[in-house]
């Protein structure tokens, strides 16, 4: 069973390596959106510190949204998705593999670039660390929930807009606790624990239910 | 082995086929015929379990597709309109992924051999987007050489193929059928088998005719 997960993961990573633009657009979109805010609101240190966590998280939501539309669409167009449905492996497992590849390509780069972004907002080192942990827990949730939306809007015209309308409201809890953790870390690190625990709980829930929901939506989309 | 009982399917307002029944035993090729839009692809997708039909039942070895669920797919190979190839991957990589998804482990040697047999020796390392339409089709058809599935469901396998490839495919289908396999295919050209039994379903007037070719 795991060989199939590995096989899909390896294939998607290989495809991304051969077509690097998709990965780089997400990352640069994130960097540009985050950089625009200090230019717009001025460079006052206290203001930026207050805005920072929220802005970074909103930018992360939008960036992970960007590549979501292509998550299943490319496989749908060339017929490989059909082949994936016709295997004896459980479809939710294949969805997990696709989501994992998506997260490695679009979520993980955001986690790694976070300390650099934190500098722009004059966030202290401890807040940069909190941001990395929060993004590490939060971005996989974005990919998992996003997969449901991507599967539901598969093959629809103008699916991209509909996808954002469907999925962005579901991202709100992640946004609240993700940004909250960073803000709280600037006051006392110990207080961040409940935020991280809640994000972890969301991640587990999403890991269990999102692949099942996405798999069911894929079966309907391909009928 | 494959029994279809009173199957009917509706797409929107249109009734594509109604009360369609047939039985296929081992070593049979079913040729589904009908004009464009008569529901050939729909029938094939229903046989794959990709599509839920309004009425009727499909049974494989006596069990319904619903009860078999994923176990059914280890016995089926589906070849659709879309080739299922990634343009950025090479033919070998594509086939390796396809084989793994189907549950087989194929070494590069076996895949190279399959490509050589289908007339694409030396093309294995090219990205599939560089291949012509017919060559892509051949790469996709190489899956037939890497599978042990007894039931092959092929949607228009002969399009875009040249004379040699058509002849090769006909031979290969005949070999599969004479080895006790089952083939369900749609095509607008005549299919001849050197051995085995051909059944025909005509979706235009929905009559099953059976014809036995001498062995």
mmCIF file of C-alpha atoms in Angstrom, chain A residues 18-147:
data_model
loop_
_atom_site.group_PDB
_atom_site.id
_atom_site.type_symbol
_atom_site.label_atom_id
_atom_site.label_comp_id
_atom_site.label_asym_id
_atom_site.label_seq_id
_atom_site.Cartn_x
_atom_site.Cartn_y
_atom_site.Cartn_z
ATOM 1 C CA UNK A 18 10.636 19.331 -14.556
ATOM 2 C CA UNK A 19 8.201 22.245 -14.443
ATOM 3 C CA UNK A 20 9.582 24.463 -11.713
ATOM 4 C CA UNK A 21 7.460 27.547 -12.459
ATOM 5 C CA UNK A 22 4.431 26.161 -10.609
ATOM 6 C CA UNK A 23 6.364 25.845 -7.372
ATOM 7 C CA UNK A 24 8.205 29.133 -7.705
ATOM 8 C CA UNK A 25 5.047 31.157 -8.461
ATOM 9 C CA UNK A 26 3.501 30.122 -5.136
ATOM 10 C CA UNK A 27 6.603 31.051 -3.189
ATOM 11 C CA UNK A 28 7.139 34.383 -4.941
ATOM 12 C CA UNK A 29 3.457 35.264 -4.657
ATOM 13 C CA UNK A 30 3.769 34.776 -0.901
ATOM 14 C CA UNK A 31 6.922 36.870 -0.657
ATOM 15 C CA UNK A 32 5.496 39.687 -2.784
ATOM 16 C CA UNK A 33 2.163 39.909 -0.939
ATOM 17 C CA UNK A 34 3.949 39.962 2.404
ATOM 18 C CA UNK A 35 6.388 42.630 1.187
ATOM 19 C CA UNK A 36 3.645 44.914 -0.119
ATOM 20 C CA UNK A 37 2.185 45.619 3.320
ATOM 21 C CA UNK A 38 5.171 47.429 4.870
ATOM 22 C CA UNK A 39 5.324 49.542 1.710
ATOM 23 C CA UNK A 40 1.653 50.409 2.024
ATOM 24 C CA UNK A 41 1.255 51.070 5.744
ATOM 25 C CA UNK A 42 4.652 52.601 6.465
ATOM 26 C CA UNK A 43 7.608 51.293 8.411
ATOM 27 C CA UNK A 44 6.559 52.108 11.949
ATOM 28 C CA UNK A 45 7.897 49.281 14.102
ATOM 29 C CA UNK A 46 4.996 48.863 16.543
ATOM 30 C CA UNK A 47 2.387 48.857 13.778
ATOM 31 C CA UNK A 48 4.263 46.278 11.708
ATOM 32 C CA UNK A 49 4.712 44.017 14.698
ATOM 33 C CA UNK A 50 0.993 44.085 15.284
ATOM 34 C CA UNK A 51 0.097 43.495 11.643
ATOM 35 C CA UNK A 52 2.806 40.928 10.889
ATOM 36 C CA UNK A 53 1.281 37.660 12.111
ATOM 37 C CA UNK A 54 -2.089 38.290 10.463
ATOM 38 C CA UNK A 55 -0.623 39.450 7.166
ATOM 39 C CA UNK A 56 1.750 36.516 6.892
ATOM 40 C CA UNK A 57 -1.055 34.067 7.553
ATOM 41 C CA UNK A 58 -3.454 35.665 5.066
ATOM 42 C CA UNK A 59 -0.679 35.610 2.471
ATOM 43 C CA UNK A 60 -0.045 31.935 3.266
ATOM 44 C CA UNK A 61 -3.749 31.109 2.801
ATOM 45 C CA UNK A 62 -3.852 32.867 -0.561
ATOM 46 C CA UNK A 63 -0.579 31.317 -1.712
ATOM 47 C CA UNK A 64 -1.688 27.779 -0.883
ATOM 48 C CA UNK A 65 -4.967 28.550 -2.696
ATOM 49 C CA UNK A 66 -3.056 29.474 -5.844
ATOM 50 C CA UNK A 67 -1.754 26.021 -6.713
ATOM 51 C CA UNK A 68 -4.800 24.184 -5.415
ATOM 52 C CA UNK A 69 -6.760 24.411 -8.629
ATOM 53 C CA UNK A 70 -4.135 22.340 -10.424
ATOM 54 C CA UNK A 71 -4.030 19.672 -7.700
ATOM 55 C CA UNK A 72 -6.315 17.245 -9.538
ATOM 56 C CA UNK A 73 -7.020 19.203 -12.736
ATOM 57 C CA UNK A 74 -3.777 18.216 -14.502
ATOM 58 C CA UNK A 75 -4.349 14.526 -13.757
ATOM 59 C CA UNK A 76 -7.972 14.871 -14.824
ATOM 60 C CA UNK A 77 -7.066 16.327 -18.216
ATOM 61 C CA UNK A 78 -4.595 13.653 -19.244
ATOM 62 C CA UNK A 79 -6.564 10.698 -17.891
ATOM 63 C CA UNK A 80 -4.160 9.647 -15.152
ATOM 64 C CA UNK A 81 -6.791 10.437 -12.527
ATOM 65 C CA UNK A 82 -9.094 7.918 -14.182
ATOM 66 C CA UNK A 83 -6.357 5.317 -13.899
ATOM 67 C CA UNK A 84 -5.920 6.187 -10.223
ATOM 68 C CA UNK A 85 -9.595 5.516 -9.595
ATOM 69 C CA UNK A 86 -9.278 2.111 -11.241
ATOM 70 C CA UNK A 87 -6.729 0.611 -8.879
ATOM 71 C CA UNK A 88 -7.271 -1.742 -6.022
ATOM 72 C CA UNK A 89 -5.601 0.712 -3.660
ATOM 73 C CA UNK A 90 -8.020 2.776 -1.596
ATOM 74 C CA UNK A 91 -8.540 6.157 -3.240
ATOM 75 C CA UNK A 92 -8.187 8.183 0.012
ATOM 76 C CA UNK A 93 -4.634 6.868 0.262
ATOM 77 C CA UNK A 94 -3.828 8.183 -3.203
ATOM 78 C CA UNK A 95 -5.400 11.505 -2.233
ATOM 79 C CA UNK A 96 -3.075 11.655 0.781
ATOM 80 C CA UNK A 97 -0.102 11.087 -1.524
ATOM 81 C CA UNK A 98 -1.217 13.892 -3.840
ATOM 82 C CA UNK A 99 -1.808 16.232 -0.906
ATOM 83 C CA UNK A 100 1.552 15.387 0.630
ATOM 84 C CA UNK A 101 3.289 16.234 -2.652
ATOM 85 C CA UNK A 102 1.286 19.462 -2.864
ATOM 86 C CA UNK A 103 2.284 20.418 0.660
ATOM 87 C CA UNK A 104 5.970 19.642 0.104
ATOM 88 C CA UNK A 105 5.928 21.878 -2.958
ATOM 89 C CA UNK A 106 3.792 24.762 -1.733
ATOM 90 C CA UNK A 107 3.520 24.575 2.062
ATOM 91 C CA UNK A 108 7.004 23.623 3.168
ATOM 92 C CA UNK A 109 8.743 26.463 1.242
ATOM 93 C CA UNK A 110 6.541 28.949 3.137
ATOM 94 C CA UNK A 111 7.614 27.430 6.465
ATOM 95 C CA UNK A 112 11.270 27.717 5.479
ATOM 96 C CA UNK A 113 11.028 31.305 4.261
ATOM 97 C CA UNK A 114 9.054 32.435 7.348
ATOM 98 C CA UNK A 115 12.053 33.694 9.410
ATOM 99 C CA UNK A 116 13.064 35.959 6.540
ATOM 100 C CA UNK A 117 9.558 37.327 6.278
ATOM 101 C CA UNK A 118 9.423 37.870 10.038
ATOM 102 C CA UNK A 119 12.430 40.191 9.750
ATOM 103 C CA UNK A 120 10.443 42.508 7.502
ATOM 104 C CA UNK A 121 7.893 42.964 10.267
ATOM 105 C CA UNK A 122 10.478 43.501 13.036
ATOM 106 C CA UNK A 123 9.272 40.323 14.735
ATOM 107 C CA UNK A 124 11.610 39.045 17.466
ATOM 108 C CA UNK A 125 13.369 35.711 16.995
ATOM 109 C CA UNK A 126 10.963 33.945 19.340
ATOM 110 C CA UNK A 127 7.999 35.098 17.205
ATOM 111 C CA UNK A 128 9.756 33.917 14.056
ATOM 112 C CA UNK A 129 10.122 30.500 15.649
ATOM 113 C CA UNK A 130 6.451 30.511 16.651
ATOM 114 C CA UNK A 131 5.553 31.419 13.086
ATOM 115 C CA UNK A 132 7.554 28.505 11.708
ATOM 116 C CA UNK A 133 5.935 26.027 14.092
ATOM 117 C CA UNK A 134 2.455 27.434 13.417
ATOM 118 C CA UNK A 135 3.001 27.293 9.648
ATOM 119 C CA UNK A 136 4.419 23.788 9.924
ATOM 120 C CA UNK A 137 1.222 22.649 11.660
ATOM 121 C CA UNK A 138 -1.136 24.887 9.696
ATOM 122 C CA UNK A 139 -0.101 24.623 6.053
ATOM 123 C CA UNK A 140 -0.793 20.854 5.809
ATOM 124 C CA UNK A 141 -4.329 21.600 7.041
ATOM 125 C CA UNK A 142 -4.685 24.135 4.226
ATOM 126 C CA UNK A 143 -3.596 21.542 1.653
ATOM 127 C CA UNK A 144 -5.898 18.863 3.098
ATOM 128 C CA UNK A 145 -9.017 21.034 3.257
ATOM 129 C CA UNK A 146 -8.111 22.518 -0.096
ATOM 130 C CA UNK A 147 -8.086 19.043 -1.627
#
